[in-house]
Coordinates of C-alpha atoms and ligand atoms in Angstrom, one line a residue:
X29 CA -110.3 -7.2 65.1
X30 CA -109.4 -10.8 63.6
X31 CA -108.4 -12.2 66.5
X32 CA -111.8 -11.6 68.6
X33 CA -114.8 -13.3 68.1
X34 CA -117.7 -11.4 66.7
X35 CA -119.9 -11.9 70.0
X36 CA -116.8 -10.7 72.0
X37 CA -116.5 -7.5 69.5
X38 CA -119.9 -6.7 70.3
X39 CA -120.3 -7.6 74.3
X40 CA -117.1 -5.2 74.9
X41 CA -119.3 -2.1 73.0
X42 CA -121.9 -3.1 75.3
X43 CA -119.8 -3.4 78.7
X44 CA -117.7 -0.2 77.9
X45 CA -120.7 1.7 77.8
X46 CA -122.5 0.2 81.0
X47 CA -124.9 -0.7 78.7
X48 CA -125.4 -4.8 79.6
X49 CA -123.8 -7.1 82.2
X50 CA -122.7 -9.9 81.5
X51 CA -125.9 -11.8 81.8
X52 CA -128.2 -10.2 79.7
X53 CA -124.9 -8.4 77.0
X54 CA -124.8 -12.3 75.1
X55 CA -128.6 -12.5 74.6
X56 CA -129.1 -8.6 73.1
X57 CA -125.9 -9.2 70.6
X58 CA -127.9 -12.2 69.6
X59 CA -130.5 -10.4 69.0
X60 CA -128.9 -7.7 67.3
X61 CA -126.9 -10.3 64.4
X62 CA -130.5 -10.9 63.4
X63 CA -132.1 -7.6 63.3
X64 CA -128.9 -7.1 60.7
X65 CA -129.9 -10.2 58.9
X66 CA -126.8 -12.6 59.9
X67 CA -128.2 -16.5 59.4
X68 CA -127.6 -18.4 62.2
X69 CA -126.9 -15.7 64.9
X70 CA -126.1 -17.8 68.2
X71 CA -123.5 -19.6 65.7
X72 CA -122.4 -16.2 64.2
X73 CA -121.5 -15.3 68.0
X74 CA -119.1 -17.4 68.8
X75 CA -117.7 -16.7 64.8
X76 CA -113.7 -15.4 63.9
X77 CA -113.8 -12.4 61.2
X78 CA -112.5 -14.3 58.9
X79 CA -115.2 -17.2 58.8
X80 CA -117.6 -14.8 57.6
X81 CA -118.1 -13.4 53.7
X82 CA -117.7 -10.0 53.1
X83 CA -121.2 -9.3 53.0
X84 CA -121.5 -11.1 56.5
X85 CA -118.8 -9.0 58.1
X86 CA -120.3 -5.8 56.6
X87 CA -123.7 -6.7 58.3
X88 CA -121.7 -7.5 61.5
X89 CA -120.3 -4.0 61.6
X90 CA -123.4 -2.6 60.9
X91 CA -124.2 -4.2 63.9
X92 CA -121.6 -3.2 66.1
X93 CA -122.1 0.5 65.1
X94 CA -126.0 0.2 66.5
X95 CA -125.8 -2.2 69.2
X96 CA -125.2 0.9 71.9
X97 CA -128.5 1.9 70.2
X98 CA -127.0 5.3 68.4
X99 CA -128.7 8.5 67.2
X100 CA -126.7 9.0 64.0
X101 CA -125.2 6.3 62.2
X102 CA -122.4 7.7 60.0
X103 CA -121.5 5.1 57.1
X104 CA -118.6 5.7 55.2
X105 CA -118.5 3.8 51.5
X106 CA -120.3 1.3 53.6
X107 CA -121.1 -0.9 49.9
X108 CA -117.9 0.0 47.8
X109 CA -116.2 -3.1 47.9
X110 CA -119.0 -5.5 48.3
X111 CA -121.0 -7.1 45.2
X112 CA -123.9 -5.6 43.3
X113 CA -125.9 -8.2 45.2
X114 CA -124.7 -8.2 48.9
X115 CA -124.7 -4.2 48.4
X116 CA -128.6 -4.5 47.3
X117 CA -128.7 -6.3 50.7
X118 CA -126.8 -4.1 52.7
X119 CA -128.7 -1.1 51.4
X120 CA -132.0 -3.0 52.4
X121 CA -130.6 -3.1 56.0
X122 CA -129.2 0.4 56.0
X123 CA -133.0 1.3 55.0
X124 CA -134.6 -0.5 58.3
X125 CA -132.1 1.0 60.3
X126 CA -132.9 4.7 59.1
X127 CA -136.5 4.0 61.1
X128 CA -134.9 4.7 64.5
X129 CA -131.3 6.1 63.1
X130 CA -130.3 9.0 61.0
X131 CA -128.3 7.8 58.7
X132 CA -125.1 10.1 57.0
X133 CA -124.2 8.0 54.1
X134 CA -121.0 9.2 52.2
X135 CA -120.8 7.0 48.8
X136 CA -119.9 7.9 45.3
X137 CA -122.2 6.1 43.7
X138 CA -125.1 8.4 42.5
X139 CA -127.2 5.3 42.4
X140 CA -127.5 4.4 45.9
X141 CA -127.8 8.0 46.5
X142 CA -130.9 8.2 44.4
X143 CA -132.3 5.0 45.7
X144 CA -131.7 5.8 49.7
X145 CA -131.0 9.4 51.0
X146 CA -133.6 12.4 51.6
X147 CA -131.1 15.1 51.3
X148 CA -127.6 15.3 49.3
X149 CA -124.7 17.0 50.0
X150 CA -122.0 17.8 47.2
X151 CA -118.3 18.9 47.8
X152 CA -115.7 19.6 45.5
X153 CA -112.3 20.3 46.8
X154 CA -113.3 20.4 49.8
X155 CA -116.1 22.7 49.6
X156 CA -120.1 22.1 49.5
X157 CA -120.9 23.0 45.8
X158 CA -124.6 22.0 46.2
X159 CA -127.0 20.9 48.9
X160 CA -130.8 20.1 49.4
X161 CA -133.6 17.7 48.5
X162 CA -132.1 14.8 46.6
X163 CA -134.8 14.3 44.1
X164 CA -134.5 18.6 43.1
X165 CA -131.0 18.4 43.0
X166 CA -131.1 15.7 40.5
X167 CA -134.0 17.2 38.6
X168 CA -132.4 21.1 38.5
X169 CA -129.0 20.6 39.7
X170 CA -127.8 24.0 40.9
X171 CA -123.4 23.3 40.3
X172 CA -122.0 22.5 36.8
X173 CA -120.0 19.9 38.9
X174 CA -123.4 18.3 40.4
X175 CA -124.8 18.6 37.0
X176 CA -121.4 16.5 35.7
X177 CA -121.2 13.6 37.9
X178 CA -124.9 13.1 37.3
X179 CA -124.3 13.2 33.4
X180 CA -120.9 10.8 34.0
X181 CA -123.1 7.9 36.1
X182 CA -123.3 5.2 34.3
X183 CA -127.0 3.6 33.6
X184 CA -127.5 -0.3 33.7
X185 CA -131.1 0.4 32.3
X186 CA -130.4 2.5 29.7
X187 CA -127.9 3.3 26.9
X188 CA -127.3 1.2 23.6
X189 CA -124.0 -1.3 23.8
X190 CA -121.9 -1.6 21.5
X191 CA -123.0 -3.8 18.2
X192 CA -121.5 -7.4 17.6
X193 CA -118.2 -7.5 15.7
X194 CA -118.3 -10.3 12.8
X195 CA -114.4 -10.5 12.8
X196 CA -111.9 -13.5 13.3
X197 CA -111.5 -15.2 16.4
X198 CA -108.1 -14.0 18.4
X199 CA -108.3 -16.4 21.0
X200 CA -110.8 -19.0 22.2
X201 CA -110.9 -21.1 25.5
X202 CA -112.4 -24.8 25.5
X203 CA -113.5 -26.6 28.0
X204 CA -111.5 -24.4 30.8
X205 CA -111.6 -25.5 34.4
X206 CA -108.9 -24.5 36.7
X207 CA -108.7 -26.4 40.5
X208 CA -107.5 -25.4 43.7
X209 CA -106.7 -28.4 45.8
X210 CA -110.1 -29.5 47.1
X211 CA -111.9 -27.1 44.9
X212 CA -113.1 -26.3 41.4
X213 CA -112.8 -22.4 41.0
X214 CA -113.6 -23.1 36.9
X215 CA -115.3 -25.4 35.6
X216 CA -115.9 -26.2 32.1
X217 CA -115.5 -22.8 30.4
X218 CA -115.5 -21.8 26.7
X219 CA -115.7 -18.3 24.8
X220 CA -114.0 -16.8 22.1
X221 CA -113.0 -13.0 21.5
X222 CA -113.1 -11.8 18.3
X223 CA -110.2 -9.1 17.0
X224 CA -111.7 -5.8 18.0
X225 CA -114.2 -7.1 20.4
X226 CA -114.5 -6.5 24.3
X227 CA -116.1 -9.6 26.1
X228 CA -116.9 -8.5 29.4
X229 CA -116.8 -11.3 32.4
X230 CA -119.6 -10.6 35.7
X231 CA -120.4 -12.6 38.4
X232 CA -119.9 -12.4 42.2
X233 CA -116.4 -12.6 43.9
X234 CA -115.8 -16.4 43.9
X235 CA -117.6 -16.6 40.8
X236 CA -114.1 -17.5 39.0
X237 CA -114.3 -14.7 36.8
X238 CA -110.3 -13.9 37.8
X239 CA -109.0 -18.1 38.2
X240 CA -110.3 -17.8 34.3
X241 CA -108.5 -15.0 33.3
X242 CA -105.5 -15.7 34.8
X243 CA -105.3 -19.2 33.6
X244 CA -106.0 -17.6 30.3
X245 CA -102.6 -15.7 30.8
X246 CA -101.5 -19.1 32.0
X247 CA -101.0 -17.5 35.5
X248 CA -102.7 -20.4 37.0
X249 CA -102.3 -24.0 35.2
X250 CA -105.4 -24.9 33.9
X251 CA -106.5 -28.8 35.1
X252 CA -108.2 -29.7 32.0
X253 CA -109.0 -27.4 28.9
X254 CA -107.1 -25.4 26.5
X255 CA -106.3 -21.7 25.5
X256 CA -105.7 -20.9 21.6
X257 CA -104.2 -18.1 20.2
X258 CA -104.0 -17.2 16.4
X259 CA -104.8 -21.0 15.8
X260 CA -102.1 -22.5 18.2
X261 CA -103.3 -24.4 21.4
X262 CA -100.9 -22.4 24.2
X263 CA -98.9 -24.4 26.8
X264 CA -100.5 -23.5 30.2
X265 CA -98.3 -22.1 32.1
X266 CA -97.1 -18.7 31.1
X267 CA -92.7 -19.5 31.5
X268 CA -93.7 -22.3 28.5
X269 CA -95.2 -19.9 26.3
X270 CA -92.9 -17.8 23.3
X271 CA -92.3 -14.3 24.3
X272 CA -94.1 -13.4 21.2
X273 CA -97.3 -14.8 22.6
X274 CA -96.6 -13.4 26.3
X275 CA -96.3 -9.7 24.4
X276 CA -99.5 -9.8 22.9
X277 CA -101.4 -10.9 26.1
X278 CA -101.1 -8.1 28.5
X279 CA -103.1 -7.7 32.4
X280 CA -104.2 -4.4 34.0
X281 CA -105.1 -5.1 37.6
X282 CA -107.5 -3.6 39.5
X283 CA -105.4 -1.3 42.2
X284 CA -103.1 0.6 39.8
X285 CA -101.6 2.0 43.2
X286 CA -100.5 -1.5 44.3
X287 CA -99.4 -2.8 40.9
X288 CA -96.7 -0.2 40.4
X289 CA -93.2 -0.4 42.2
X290 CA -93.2 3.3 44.0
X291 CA -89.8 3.7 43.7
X292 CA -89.5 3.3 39.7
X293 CA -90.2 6.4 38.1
X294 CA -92.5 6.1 34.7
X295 CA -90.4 6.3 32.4
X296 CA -89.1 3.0 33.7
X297 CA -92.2 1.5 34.7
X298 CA -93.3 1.8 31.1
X299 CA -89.8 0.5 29.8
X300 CA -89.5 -2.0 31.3
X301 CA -91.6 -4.3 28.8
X302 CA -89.5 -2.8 26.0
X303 CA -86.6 -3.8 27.8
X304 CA -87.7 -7.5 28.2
X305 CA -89.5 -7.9 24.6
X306 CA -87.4 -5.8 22.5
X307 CA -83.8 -5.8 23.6
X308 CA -82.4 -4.5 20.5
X309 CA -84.2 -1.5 20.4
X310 CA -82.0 1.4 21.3
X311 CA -81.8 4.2 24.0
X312 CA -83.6 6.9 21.5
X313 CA -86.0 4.3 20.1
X314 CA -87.0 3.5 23.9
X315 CA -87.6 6.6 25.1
X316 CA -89.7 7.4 21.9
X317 CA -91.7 4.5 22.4
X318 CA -92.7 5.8 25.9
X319 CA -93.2 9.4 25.2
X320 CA -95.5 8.3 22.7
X321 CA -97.6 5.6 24.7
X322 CA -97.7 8.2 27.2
X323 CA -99.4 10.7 24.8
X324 CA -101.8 7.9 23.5
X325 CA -102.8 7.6 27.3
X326 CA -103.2 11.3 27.7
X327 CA -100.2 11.6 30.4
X328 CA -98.1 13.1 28.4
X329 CA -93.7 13.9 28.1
X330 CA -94.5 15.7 31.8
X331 CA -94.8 12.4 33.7
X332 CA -91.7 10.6 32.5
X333 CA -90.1 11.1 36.1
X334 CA -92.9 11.0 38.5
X335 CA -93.1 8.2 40.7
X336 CA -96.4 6.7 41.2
X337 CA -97.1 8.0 45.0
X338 CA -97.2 11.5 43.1
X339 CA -100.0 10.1 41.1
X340 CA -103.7 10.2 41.7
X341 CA -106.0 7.2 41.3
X342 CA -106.6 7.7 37.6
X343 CA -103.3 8.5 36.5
X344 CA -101.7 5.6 38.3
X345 CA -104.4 3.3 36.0
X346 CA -103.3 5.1 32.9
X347 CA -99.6 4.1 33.5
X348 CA -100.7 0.4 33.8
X349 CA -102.5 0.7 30.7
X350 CA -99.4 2.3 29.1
X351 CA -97.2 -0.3 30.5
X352 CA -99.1 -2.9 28.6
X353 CA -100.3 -1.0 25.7
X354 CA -96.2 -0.3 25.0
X355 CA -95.9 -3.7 23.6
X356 CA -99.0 -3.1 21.5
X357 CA -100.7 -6.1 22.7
X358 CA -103.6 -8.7 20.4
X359 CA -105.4 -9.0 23.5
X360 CA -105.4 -6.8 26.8
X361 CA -107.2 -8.4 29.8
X362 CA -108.7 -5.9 32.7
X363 CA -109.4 -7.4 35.8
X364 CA -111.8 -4.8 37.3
X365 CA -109.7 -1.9 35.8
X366 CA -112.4 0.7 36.7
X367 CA -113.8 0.0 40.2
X368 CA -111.1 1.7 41.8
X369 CA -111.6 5.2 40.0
X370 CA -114.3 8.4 40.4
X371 CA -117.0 8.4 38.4
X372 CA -115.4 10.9 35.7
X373 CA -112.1 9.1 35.9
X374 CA -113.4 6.4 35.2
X375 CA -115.3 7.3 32.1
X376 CA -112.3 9.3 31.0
X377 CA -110.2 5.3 31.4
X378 CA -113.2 3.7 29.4
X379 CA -112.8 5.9 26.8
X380 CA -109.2 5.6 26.5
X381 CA -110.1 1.6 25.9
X382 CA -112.7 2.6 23.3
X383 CA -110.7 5.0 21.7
X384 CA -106.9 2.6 21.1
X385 CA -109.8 -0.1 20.8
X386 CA -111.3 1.8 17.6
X387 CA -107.6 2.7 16.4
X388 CA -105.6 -0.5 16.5
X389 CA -108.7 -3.2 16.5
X390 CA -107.5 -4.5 19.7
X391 CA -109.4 -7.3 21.8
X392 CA -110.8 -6.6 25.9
X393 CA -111.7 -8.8 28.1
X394 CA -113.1 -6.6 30.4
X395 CA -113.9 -8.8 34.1
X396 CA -116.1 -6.1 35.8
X397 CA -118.8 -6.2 38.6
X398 CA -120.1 -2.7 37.6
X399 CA -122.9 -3.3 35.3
X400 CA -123.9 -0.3 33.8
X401 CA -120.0 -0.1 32.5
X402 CA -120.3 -3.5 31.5
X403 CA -123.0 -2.4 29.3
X404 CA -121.2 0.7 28.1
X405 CA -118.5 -0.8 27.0
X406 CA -118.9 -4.6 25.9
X407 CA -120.2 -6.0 23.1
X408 CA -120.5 -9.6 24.5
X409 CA -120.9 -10.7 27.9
X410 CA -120.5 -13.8 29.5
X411 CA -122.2 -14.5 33.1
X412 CA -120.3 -16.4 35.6
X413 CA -122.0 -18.3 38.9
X414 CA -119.7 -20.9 40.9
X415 CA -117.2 -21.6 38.4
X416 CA -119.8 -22.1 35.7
X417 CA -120.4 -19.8 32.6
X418 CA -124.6 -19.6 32.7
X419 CA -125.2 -17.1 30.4
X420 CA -123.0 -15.4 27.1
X421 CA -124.8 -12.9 25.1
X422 CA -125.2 -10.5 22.8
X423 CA -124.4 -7.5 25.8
X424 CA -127.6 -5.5 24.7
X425 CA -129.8 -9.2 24.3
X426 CA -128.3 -9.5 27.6
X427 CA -129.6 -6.5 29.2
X428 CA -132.6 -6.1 27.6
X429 CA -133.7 -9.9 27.5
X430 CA -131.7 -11.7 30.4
X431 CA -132.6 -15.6 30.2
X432 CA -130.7 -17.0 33.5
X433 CA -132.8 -15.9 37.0
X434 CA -128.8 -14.8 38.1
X435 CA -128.5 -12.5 35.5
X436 CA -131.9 -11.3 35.8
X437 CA -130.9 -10.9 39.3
X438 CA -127.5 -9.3 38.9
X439 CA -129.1 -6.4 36.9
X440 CA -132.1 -5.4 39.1
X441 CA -129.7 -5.3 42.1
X442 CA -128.3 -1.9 40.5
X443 CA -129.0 1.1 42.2
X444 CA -130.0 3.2 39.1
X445 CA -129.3 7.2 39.5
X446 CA -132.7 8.1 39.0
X447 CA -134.6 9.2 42.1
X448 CA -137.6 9.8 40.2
X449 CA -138.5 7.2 37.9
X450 CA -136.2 4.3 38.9
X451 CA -136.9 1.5 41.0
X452 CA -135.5 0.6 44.3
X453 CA -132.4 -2.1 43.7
X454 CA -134.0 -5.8 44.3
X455 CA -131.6 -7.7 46.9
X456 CA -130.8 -11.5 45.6
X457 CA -131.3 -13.5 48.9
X458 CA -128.8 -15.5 50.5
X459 CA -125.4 -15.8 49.9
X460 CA -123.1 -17.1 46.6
X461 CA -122.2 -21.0 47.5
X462 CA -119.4 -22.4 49.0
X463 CA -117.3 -24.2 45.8
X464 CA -115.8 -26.6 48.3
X465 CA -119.4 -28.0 48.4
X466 CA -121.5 -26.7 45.5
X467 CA -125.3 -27.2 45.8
X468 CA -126.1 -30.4 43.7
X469 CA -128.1 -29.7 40.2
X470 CA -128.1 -26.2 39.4
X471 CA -125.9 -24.1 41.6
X472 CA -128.0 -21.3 42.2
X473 CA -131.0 -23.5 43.3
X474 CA -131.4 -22.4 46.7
X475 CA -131.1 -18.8 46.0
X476 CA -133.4 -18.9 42.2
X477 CA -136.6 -17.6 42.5
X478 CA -138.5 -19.5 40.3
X479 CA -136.6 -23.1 40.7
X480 CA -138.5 -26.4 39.9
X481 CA -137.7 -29.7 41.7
X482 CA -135.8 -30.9 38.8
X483 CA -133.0 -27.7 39.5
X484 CA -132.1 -29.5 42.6
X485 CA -131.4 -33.0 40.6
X486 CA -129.8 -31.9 37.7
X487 CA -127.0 -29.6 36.5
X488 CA -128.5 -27.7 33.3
X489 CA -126.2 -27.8 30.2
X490 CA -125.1 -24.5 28.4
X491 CA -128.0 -24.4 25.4
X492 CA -128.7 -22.0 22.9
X493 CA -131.9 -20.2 23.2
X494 CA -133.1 -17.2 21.1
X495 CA -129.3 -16.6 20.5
X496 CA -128.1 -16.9 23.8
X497 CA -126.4 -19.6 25.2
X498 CA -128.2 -20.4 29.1
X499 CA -127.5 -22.7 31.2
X500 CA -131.1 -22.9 32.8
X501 CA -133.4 -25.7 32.6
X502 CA -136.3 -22.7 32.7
X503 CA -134.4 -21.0 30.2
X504 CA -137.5 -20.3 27.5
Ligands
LIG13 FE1 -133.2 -21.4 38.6 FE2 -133.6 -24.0 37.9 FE3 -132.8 -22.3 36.1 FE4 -131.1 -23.0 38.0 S1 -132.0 -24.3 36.4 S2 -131.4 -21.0 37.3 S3 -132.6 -23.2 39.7 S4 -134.7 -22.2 37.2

């Protein structure tokens, strides 16, 4: 409820169930924001919702679901919208809890299933295709559909990335940084992306992985910096740029649902670019246009008049994608493009990028914080912490030889779908820092494991080392 304080949240639980009075309720919520790992708990108390991360308020509804002290915890996607990291930390707590809780823990993610649960169940349609010890159901799964999702997880320690492309430059950004009033979301970011190439963008919300991308666009006016396309330095905002130039940029957004107007059907959903970029192009011509985009994206003639409440998840992402592949764009930007969609949805969407990738040598940037896709799909990728790029690699040097502590971090925080040989996640303490007040030297000081004196004095400059740019002052 954001307009209760957290302590109030909790007391009431405590009250309604004749559990505390009002004496001794204040003291066990206290106590109870700690067990769940909240810093500060007599602070966190008196705390609004919305003064609190997401990984905060996740911890302080773990805690409101034990504080009546219950037998069964049921947690519903409990980690789905949270970072790789604060999941790794949320898992951790969802572990310490399972000592005097059963836990019922309903997640997608074959991973975290791997990594925490005893038992699995598995349903398809409704029905329980497969049930029993987790580690024999992954070793001899007893359900071709069991046996498929476990074949569709992606791996973020295994699995060879694509190679480097040795083509042109399609666009490069110099020097980006992008502000919002008191703060610097960007900060003195460059890359390039080759024709053909997917650069994939990771990093923790508030990282700036999205301010980039969308200054790139020239969505948001960048405050120093510039954006080049096919050799020409692009006007910043996105009205001052030639049509031409907006048509070969195009976005896909992460919640296809809520980036498509549910009362246009397809057909003019997907025209509606056409429309805008190529006026003269006639009724027949149009509705070619779409027919074929909508093939390319495996939809097919049959969806022309659906409207997008009629679509499921993955098909709603496939429109977007049509919408912007219609123009047959240089460069198509996906801001988290997967993370809404089922595992085998997903990888159906990825290889739909791969594929018109492979076909008309287009250019990704693909912002994701699912590693093992990043790793899939990208052949460079660029790490982001606080508005600072701190690592761009190779994507296998990347995985296989991280050089920044965060990177190192970001990877081992992946719950791996391996119950067997795979080891547990690694939670990355504390929490990403607040850009109205960056840490001073290296950012990610007070959460780097192996950080000197000197990290705390000065900020380390990108460098190349082995091949990889780092910023790291610990780098070799
Ligand atoms: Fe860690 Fe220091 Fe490197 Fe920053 S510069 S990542 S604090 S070792």
């Amino acid at each position: 409820n954001p307009y209760l304080r957290i302590g109030t949240q909790l007391t009431q639980i405590l009250r309604s169930h004749g559990l505390a009075d009002r004496r001794t309720a204040r003291q066990r919520v206290i106590d109870m924001l700690a067990r769940v790992g909240l810093p500060d708990p007599e602070r966190q108390f008196g705390a609004w919702p919305h003064q609190l991360s997401g990984g905060m308020r996740q911890r302080a509804m773990i805690a409101s679901a034990l504080i009546a002290g219950p037998d069964l915890l049921i947690a519903d996607e409990p980690t789905t919208a949270l970072d790789v990291t604060v999941q790794a930390q949320v898992l951790e707590l969802l572990e310490r809890v399972r000592e005097d809780t059963a836990l019922l823990l309903i997640t997608h993610d074959l991973g975290v299933v791997a990594g925490y649960c005893d038992q699995m169940t598995v349903l398809e349609q409704g029905r329980v295709v497969d049930s029993g010890k987790t580690e024999a159901l992954f070793r001899s799964p007893g359900h071709g559909h069991t046996r498929d999702l476990i074949a569709a997880a992606p791996r973020v320690d295994r699995g060879e990335p694509p190679e480097p492309v040795a083509t042109d430059t399609v666009l490069s950004v110099g020097n980006a940084a992008v502000d919002f009033s008191d703060l610097r979301a960007v900060d003195d970011v460059s890359f390039a992306v080759r024709a053909g190439e997917t650069v994939a963008i990771v990093g923790e919300s508030g990282s700036g992985k999205s301010s980039l991308v969308r200054a790139v666009l020239g969505l948001l006016p960048l405050s120093t910096g510039r954006v080049v396309y096919s050799g020409d330095a692009l006007p910043t905002r996105v009205e001052q740029r030639a049509l031409a130039v907006r048509r070969d940029l195009q976005l896909v957004f992460q919640d296809p649902v809520s980036a498509l107007d549910p009362q246009m059907r397809v057909q003019d959903i997907v025209a509606e670019p056409l429309v805008v970029h190529e006026p003269r192009l006639d009724e027949e011509g149009r509705r070619a246009r779409i027919v074929a985009i909508l093939d390319r994206v495996g939809l097919g003639e049959k969806f022309q008049r659906r409207y997008p409440p009629e679509l499921s998840g993955g098909e709603a992402q496939r429109v977007c994608i049509a919408r912007a592949l219609v123009l047959e764009p240089k460069v198509l930007v996906c801001d988290e493009a997967v993370a809404a969609l089922d595992g085998s949805v997903r990888q159906q969407v990825l290889a739909l990028l791969r594929e018109v990738q492979g076909d008309t040598g287009l250019s990704i940037i693909f912002i994701s914080h699912d590693l093992a896709v990043v790793r899939a799909l990208s052949h460079r990728a660029l790490v982001m912490y606080a508005g600072r790029l701190v690592e761009l690699a190779a994507t296998g040097a990347l995985f296989n030889a991280p050089r920044h502590p965060y990177t190192r971090a970001l990877i081992e925080a992946v719950p791996v779908p391996d119950p067997v040989s795979a080891p547990r996640p690694a939670p990355l303490a504390g929490e990403a820092p607040s850009l109205v007040r960056p840490p001073p030297g290296c950012a990610f000081h007070p959460r780097c494991p192996i950080a000197q004196a000197v990290c705390s004095e000065e900020s380390p400059n990108l460098r190349d080392v082995g091949g990889t740019q780092v910023a790291c002052h610990l780098a070799e």
